[in-house]
Short mmCIF file of C-alpha atoms in Angstrom, two decimals:
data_model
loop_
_atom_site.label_atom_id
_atom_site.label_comp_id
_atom_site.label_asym_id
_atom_site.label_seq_id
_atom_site.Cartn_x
_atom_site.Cartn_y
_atom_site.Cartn_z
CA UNK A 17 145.63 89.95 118.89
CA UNK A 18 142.66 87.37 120.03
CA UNK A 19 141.58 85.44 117.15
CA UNK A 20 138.61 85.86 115.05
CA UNK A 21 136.21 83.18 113.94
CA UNK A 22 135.10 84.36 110.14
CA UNK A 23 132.35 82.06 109.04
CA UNK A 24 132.48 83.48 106.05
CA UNK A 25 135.55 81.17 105.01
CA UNK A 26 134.71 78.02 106.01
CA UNK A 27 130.62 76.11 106.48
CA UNK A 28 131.92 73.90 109.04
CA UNK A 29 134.31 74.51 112.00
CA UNK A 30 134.14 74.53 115.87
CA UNK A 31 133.00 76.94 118.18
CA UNK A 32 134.18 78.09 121.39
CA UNK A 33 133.24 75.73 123.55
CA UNK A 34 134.73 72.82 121.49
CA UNK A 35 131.75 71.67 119.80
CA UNK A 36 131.30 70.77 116.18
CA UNK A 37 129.08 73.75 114.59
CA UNK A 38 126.61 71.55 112.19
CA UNK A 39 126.22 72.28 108.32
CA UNK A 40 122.07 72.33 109.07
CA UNK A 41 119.67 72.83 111.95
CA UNK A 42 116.27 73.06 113.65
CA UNK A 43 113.92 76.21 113.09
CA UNK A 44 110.42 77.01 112.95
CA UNK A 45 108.92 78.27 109.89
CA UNK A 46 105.56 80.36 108.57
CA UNK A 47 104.59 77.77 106.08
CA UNK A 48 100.99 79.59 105.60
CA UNK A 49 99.09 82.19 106.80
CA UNK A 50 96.68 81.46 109.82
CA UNK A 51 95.31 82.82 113.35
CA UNK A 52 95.98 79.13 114.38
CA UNK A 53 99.67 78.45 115.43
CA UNK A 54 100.16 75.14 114.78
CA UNK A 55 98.39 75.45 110.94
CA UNK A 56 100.94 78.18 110.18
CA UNK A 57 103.92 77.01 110.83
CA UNK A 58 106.15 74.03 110.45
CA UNK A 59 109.10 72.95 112.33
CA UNK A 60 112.18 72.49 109.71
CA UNK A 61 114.46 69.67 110.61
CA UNK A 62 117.42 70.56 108.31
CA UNK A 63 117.80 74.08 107.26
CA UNK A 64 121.11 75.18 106.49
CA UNK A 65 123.02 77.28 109.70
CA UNK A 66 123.31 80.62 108.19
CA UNK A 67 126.47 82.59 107.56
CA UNK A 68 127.16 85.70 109.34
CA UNK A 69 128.21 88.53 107.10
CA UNK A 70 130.90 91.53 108.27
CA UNK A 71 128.76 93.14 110.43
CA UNK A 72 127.15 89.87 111.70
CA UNK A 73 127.34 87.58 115.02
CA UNK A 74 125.96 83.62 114.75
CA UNK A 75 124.24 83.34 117.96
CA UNK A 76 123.38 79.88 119.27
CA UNK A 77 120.78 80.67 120.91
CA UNK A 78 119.99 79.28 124.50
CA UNK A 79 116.51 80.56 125.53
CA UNK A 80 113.52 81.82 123.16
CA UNK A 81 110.53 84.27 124.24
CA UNK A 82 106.89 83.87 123.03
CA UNK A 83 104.43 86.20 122.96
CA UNK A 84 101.37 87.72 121.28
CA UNK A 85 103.41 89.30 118.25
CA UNK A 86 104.59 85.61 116.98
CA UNK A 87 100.35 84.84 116.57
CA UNK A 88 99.98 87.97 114.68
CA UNK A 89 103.06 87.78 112.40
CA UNK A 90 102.16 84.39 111.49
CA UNK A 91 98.42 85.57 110.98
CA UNK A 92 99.60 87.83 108.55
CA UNK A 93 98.35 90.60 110.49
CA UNK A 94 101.36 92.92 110.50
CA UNK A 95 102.61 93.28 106.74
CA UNK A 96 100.46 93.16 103.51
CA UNK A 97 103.08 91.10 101.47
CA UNK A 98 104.97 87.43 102.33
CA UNK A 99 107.03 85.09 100.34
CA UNK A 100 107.19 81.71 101.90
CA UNK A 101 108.61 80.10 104.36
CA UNK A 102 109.52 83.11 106.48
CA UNK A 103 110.97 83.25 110.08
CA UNK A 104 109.13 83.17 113.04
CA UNK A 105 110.67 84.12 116.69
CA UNK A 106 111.70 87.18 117.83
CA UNK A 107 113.59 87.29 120.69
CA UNK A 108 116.65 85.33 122.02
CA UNK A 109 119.48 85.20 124.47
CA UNK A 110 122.34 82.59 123.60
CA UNK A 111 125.90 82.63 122.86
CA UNK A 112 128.09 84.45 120.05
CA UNK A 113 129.72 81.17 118.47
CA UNK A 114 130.98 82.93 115.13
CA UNK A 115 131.07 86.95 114.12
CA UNK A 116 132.31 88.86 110.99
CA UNK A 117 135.39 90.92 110.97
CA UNK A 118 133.50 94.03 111.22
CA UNK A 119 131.06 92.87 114.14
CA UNK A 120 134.64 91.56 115.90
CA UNK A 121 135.45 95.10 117.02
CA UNK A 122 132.69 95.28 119.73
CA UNK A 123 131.71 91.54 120.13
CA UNK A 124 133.92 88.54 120.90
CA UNK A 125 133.39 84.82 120.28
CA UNK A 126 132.02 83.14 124.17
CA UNK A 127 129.89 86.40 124.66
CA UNK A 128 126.78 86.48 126.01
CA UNK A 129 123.85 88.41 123.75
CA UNK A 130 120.57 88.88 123.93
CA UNK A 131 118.49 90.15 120.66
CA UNK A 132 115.15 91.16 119.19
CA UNK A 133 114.89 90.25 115.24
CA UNK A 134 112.72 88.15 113.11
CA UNK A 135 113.97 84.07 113.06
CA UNK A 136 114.62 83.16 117.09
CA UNK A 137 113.17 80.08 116.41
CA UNK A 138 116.10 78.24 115.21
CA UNK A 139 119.03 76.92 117.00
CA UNK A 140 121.43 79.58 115.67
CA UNK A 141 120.47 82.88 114.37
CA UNK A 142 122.16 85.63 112.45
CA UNK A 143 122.16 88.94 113.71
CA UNK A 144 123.44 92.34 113.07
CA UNK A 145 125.98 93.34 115.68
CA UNK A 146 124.38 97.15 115.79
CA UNK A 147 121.14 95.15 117.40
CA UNK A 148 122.66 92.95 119.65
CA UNK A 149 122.56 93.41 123.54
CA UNK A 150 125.73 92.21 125.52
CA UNK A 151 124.86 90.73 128.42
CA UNK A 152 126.78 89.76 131.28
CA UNK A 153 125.63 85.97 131.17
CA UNK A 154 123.36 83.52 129.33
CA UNK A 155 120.17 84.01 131.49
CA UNK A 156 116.62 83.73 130.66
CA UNK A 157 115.71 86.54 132.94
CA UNK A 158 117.05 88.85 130.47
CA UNK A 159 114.67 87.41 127.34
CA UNK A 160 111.84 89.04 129.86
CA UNK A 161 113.42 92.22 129.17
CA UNK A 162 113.51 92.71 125.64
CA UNK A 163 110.13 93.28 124.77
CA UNK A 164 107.98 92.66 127.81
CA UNK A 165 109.86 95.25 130.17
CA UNK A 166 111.10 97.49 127.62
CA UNK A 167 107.19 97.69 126.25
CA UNK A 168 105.54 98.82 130.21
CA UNK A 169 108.88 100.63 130.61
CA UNK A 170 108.58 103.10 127.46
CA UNK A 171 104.37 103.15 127.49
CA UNK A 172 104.04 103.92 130.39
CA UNK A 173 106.72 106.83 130.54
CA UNK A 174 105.24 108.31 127.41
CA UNK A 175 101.87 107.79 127.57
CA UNK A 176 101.08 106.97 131.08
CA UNK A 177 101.87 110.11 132.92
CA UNK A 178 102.38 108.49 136.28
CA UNK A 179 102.62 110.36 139.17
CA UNK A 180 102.46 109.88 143.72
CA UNK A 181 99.33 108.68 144.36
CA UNK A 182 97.55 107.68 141.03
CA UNK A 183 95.53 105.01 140.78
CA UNK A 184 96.94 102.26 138.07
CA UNK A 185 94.80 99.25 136.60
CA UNK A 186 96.98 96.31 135.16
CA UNK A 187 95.23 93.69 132.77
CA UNK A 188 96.83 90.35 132.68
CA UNK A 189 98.87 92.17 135.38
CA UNK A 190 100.75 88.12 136.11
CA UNK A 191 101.58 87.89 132.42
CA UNK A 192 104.72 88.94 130.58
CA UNK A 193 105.08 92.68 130.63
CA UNK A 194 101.70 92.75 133.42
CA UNK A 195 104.58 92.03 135.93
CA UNK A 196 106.64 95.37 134.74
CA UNK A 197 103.61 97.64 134.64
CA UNK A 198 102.67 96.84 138.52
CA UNK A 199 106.32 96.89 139.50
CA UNK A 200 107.05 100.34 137.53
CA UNK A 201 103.78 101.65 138.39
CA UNK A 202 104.39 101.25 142.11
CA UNK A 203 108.00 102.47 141.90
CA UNK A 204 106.70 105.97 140.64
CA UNK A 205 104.35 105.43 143.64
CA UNK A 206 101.49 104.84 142.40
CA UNK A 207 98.24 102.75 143.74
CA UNK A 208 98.50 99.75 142.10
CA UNK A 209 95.02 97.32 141.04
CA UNK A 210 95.84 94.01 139.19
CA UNK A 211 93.46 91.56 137.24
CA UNK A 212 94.49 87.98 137.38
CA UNK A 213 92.83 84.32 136.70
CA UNK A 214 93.89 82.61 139.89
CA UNK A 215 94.76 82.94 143.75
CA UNK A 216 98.32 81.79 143.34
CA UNK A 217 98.81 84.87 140.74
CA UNK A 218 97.58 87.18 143.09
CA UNK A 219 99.68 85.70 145.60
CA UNK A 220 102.75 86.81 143.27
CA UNK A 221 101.19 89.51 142.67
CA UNK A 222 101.23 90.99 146.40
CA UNK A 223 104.90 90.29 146.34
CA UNK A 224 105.43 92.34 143.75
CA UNK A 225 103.91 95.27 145.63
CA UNK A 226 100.12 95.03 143.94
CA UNK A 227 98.31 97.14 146.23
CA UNK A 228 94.57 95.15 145.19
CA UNK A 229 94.51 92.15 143.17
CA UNK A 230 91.24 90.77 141.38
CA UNK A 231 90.81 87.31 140.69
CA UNK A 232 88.27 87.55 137.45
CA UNK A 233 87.59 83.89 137.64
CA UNK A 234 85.86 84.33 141.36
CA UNK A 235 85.36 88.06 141.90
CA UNK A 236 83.19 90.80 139.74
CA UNK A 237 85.77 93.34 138.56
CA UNK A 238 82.98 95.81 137.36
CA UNK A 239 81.36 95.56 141.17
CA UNK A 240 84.88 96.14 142.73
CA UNK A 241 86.37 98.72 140.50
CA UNK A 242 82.84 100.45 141.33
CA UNK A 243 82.56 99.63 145.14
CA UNK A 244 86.31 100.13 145.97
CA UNK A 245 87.39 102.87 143.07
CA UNK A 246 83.96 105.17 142.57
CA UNK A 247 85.73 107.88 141.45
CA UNK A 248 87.66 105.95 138.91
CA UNK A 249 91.13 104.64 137.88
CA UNK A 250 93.83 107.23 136.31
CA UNK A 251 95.60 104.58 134.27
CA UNK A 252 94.73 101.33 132.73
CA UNK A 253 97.87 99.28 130.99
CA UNK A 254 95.33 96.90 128.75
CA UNK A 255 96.27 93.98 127.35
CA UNK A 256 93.32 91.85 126.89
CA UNK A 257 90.41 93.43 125.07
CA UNK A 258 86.59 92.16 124.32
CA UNK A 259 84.93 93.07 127.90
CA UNK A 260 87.61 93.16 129.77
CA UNK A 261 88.45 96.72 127.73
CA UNK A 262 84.62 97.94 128.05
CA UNK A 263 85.15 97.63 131.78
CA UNK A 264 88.63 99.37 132.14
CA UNK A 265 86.83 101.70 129.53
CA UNK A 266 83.75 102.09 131.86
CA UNK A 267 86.26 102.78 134.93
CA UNK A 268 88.25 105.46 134.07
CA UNK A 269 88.44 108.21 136.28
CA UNK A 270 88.50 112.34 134.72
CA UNK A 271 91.28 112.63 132.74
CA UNK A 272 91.76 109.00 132.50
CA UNK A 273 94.26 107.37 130.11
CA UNK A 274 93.74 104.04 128.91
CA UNK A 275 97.00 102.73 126.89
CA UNK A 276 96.16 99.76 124.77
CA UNK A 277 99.35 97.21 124.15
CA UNK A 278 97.31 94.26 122.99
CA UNK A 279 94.14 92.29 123.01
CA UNK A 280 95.18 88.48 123.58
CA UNK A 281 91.10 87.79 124.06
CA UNK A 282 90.63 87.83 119.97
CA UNK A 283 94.32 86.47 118.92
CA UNK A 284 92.08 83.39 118.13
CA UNK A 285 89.50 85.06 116.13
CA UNK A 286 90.03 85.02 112.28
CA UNK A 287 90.27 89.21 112.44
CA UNK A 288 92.11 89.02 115.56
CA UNK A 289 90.11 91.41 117.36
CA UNK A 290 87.41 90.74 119.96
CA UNK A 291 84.71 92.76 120.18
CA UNK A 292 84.07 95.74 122.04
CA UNK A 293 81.18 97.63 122.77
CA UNK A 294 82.57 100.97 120.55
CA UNK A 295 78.97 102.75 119.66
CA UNK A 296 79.26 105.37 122.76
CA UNK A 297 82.85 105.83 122.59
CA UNK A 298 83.25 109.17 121.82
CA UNK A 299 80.54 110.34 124.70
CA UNK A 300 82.23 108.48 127.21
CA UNK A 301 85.68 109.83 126.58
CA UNK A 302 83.72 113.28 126.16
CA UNK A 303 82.46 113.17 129.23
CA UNK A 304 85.28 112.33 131.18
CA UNK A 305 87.86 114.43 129.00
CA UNK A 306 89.23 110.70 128.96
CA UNK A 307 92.26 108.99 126.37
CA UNK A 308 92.60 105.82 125.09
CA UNK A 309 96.39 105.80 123.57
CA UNK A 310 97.64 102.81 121.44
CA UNK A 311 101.35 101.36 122.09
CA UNK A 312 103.55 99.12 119.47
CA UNK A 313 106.64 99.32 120.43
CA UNK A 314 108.05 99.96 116.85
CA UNK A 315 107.09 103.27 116.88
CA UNK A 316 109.30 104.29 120.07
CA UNK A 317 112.59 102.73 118.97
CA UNK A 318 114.46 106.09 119.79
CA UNK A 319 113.88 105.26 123.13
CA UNK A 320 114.57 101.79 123.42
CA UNK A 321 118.39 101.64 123.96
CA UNK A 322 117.47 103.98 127.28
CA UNK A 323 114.87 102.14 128.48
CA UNK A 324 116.79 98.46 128.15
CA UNK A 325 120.08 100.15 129.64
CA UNK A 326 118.17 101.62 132.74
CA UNK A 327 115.93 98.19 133.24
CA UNK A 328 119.34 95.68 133.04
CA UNK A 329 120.52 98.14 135.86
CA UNK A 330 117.44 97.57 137.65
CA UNK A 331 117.80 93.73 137.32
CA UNK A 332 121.25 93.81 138.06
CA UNK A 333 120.65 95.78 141.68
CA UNK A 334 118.12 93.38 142.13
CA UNK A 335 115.26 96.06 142.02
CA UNK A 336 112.91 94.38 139.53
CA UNK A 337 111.89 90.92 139.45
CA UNK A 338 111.68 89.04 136.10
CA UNK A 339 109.43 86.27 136.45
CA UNK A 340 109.84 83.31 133.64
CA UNK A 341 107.86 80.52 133.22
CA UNK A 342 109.02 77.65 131.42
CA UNK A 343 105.66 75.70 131.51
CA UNK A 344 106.69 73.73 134.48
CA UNK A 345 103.25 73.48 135.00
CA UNK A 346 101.84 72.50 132.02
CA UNK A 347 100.41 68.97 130.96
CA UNK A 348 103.51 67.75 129.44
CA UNK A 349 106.25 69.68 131.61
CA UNK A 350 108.81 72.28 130.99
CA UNK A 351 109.37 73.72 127.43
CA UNK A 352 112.47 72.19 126.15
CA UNK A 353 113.56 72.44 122.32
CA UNK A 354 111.51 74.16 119.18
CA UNK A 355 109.03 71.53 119.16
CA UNK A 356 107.97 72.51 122.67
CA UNK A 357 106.91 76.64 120.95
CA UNK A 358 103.65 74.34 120.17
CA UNK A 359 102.65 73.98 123.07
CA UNK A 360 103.89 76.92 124.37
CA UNK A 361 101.17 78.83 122.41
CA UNK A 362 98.12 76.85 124.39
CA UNK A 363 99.72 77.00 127.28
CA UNK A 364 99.20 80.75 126.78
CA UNK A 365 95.64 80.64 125.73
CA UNK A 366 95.06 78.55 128.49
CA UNK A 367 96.42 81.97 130.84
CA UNK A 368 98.11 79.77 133.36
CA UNK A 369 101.54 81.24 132.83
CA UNK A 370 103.21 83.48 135.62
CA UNK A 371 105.63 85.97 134.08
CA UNK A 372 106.92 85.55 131.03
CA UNK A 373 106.86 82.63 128.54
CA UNK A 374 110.07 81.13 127.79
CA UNK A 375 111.79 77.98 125.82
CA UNK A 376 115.08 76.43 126.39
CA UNK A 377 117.18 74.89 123.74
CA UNK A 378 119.16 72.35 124.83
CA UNK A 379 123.29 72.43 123.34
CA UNK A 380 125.06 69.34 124.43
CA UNK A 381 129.31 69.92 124.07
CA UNK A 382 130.58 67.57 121.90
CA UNK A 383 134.02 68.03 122.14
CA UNK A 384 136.03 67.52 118.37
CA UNK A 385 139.38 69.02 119.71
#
C-alpha cells in the first residue's frame, strides 16, 4: 500500500521532496476594502500553514494567476458581507505535499494540481480534492487555463454562436483570455479583428492567426471598423469598457452579439465601472435586432469540467498556445514571490502584459532526511 501523509496528526513533518514543511508562511491578505490594490491588502509574514482535512490536499503552490477578479474581490465588489482578513488569490498550480485520507483515493503526495479557490496567495493552500485539477506537470501554462481559457472557451460556445465566416472583434485581444477568444474564434473559422496597445502585440497577435489587428495607441478603431467592416462585426468578446464598449457597441453588425466579460478601463474607479454612453441603448440594439450578453463564469460551472478537459487536450496536442507573462518586462523584472502580486497589479494597468499574468514562488529543497 503507498503511504499516506495525514497532516491531520502531526503540524510539522516533511514532504516529498525532502524538505522541512514550516509551522507558518507567506500569504496575502484583504486587510480593508478598496479599488486600490496595494491599500487593501497586506502581505502576512507568518500565518500558520493550514491543515488539510479528509477530503483535503496541501498544495505548495508553484505559480499564481492575477487577474481582474482579485481587484474586485478586494473592492468588495462581489459579496455584500466580509469579516477580516480574508484570502485573496484564486488560482494556482503547485505540488500536493500533504492530503487527507479521504482525498488519498484519487490524489497522491508528488502530484501535480492545478486549482481555482479563494487564498492562492500563500505559499501553501488547502483545497478540496473534488476541485482540484491533476495535471501532468507543474507548468505555468496550465494557470492560463483555469479561468482565462475556460472563460472565452464556455462564452463564447454559449453565447457567441460562432459559425464559418463570421466576423469576431476581440478587446484586449493580447491579454489573458484575449489570446483564447482569437485562437477559438479562428478555429470555428471565423474572421478574426483584434484591438491591442502596441506593434509587438499585434505581431503575436498575427501568429496566433488574427486575421486584422488594431493598434489603438496609433490607429482610429472607429475609422477602421467603419472603413474596413461597414456592414458590421457579428461578435465582440469585450473586456474593456468606457469607449472602447460604445465603439464595439456602435459596430455591431444585424443580429450582432456583444458578450461582456469585464471592463478593466474602470477597475480603478471607486464604482468600478467606466462610463458608457447608455441613453440610446435600447434604439440601437432595436434597430439592429442586436444583444449585448453578460458572462461570469460562476454561473456556467456545469460546463466547466468539459470545457477544461477539452482545452488541456488542446494544449497537450500543441493546438493552442498559452502565452504567460511573468513581467519580464517590467521596471523591476520578473515576478518572483508574493511581494512581487504588487506590482503585478500596475504592471496590468499599465497594459503591457502579453498573455496571461503570472507569479512564481520560489521553494528551495532543504533536505532534513
Amino acid at each position: 500500500p503507498r503511504p499516506i501523509l495525514d497532516m491531520s496528526y502531526s503540524r510539522h513533518f516533511l514532504d516529498f521532496q525532502g524538505s522541512s514543511i514550516p509551522s507558518s508562511m507567506k500569504k496575502l491578505v484583504v486587510t480593508k476594502l478598496s479599488q486600490n490594490f496595494r491599500e487593501a491588502v497586506t502581505l502576512r509574514q507568518d500565518s500558520p500553514v493550514p491543515l488539510p482535512g479528509d477530503g483535503d490536499l496541501l498544495v505548495r503552490n508553484r505559480f499564481v494567476g492575477f487577474f481582474f477578479f482579485d481587484i474586485n474581490y478586494s473592492a468588495g465588489r462581489y459579496d455584500a458581507f466580509f469579516f477580516f482578513p480574508f484570502d485573496v488569490g484564486f488560482e494556482g498550480v503547485g505540488d500536493v505535499v500533504a492530503l487527507g485520507l479521504s482525498a488519498s483515493a484519487d490524489y497522491t503526495v508528488g502530484q501535480a494540481v492545478a486549482y481555482v479557490k479563494a487564498g492562492s496567495f500563500a505559499e501553501y493552500t488547502v483545497v478540496p480534492a473534488k476541485q482540484a485539477v491533476p495535471l501532468p506537470s507543474v507548468k505555468p501554462e496550465f494557470l492560463t487555463l483555469m479561468v482565462s481559457g475556460a472563460t472565452a472557451y464556455i462564452s463564447l460556445k454559449e453565447l457567441g454562436e460562432l459559425s464559418e465566416g463570421k466576423k469576431v472583434l476581440v478587446t484586449a485581444a493580447a491579454g489573458g483570455t484575449g489570446q483564447f477568444a482569437v485562437q477559438l474564434a479562428k478555429k470555428a473559422k471565423c474572421h478574426v479583428i483584434g484591438t491591442c496597445s502596441s506593434n509587438e502585440k499585434g505581431g503575436f497577435l498575427k501568429t496566433l492567426g488574427c486575421d486584422r489587428t488594431i493598434n489603438y495607441k496609433t490607429e482610429n478603431v472607429e475609422s477602421v471598423l467603419r472603413k474596413d467592416y461597414p456592414e458590421g462585426v457579428d461578435v465582440v468578446y469585450e473586456s474593456v469598457g468606457g469607449k472602447m464598449f460604445d465603439l464595439a457597441l456602435n459596430s455591431l453588425a444585424t443580429k450582432g452579439r456583444l458578450i461582456v466579460i469585464g471592463f478593466i478601463a474602470g477597475y480603478q474607479n471607486p464604482t468600478g465601472l467606466p462610463p458608457i454612453k447608455a441613453e440610446l441603448l435600447p434604439a440601437k440594439l432595436l434597430k439592429k435586432s442586436a444583444s449585448i450578453r453578460g458572462f461570469f463564469l460562476n454561473h456556467y460551472l456545469s460546463e466547466y469540467k468539459m470545457a477544461l478537459k477539452h482545452l488541456l487536450e488542446m494544449h497537450e496536442k500543441g493546438d493552442l498556445v498559452c502565452e504567460v507573462d511573468f513581467g519580464e518586462m517590467s521596471p523591476e523584472g520578473k515576478f518572483i514571490g508574493l511581494e512581487s502580486v504588487f506590482r503585478a497589479v500596475d504592471y496590468m494597468y499599465m497594459g503591457k502584459n502579453i498573455g496571461k499574468i503570472v507569479v512564481e514562488l520560489p521553494h528551495s529543497v532543504n533536505s532534513k532526511l
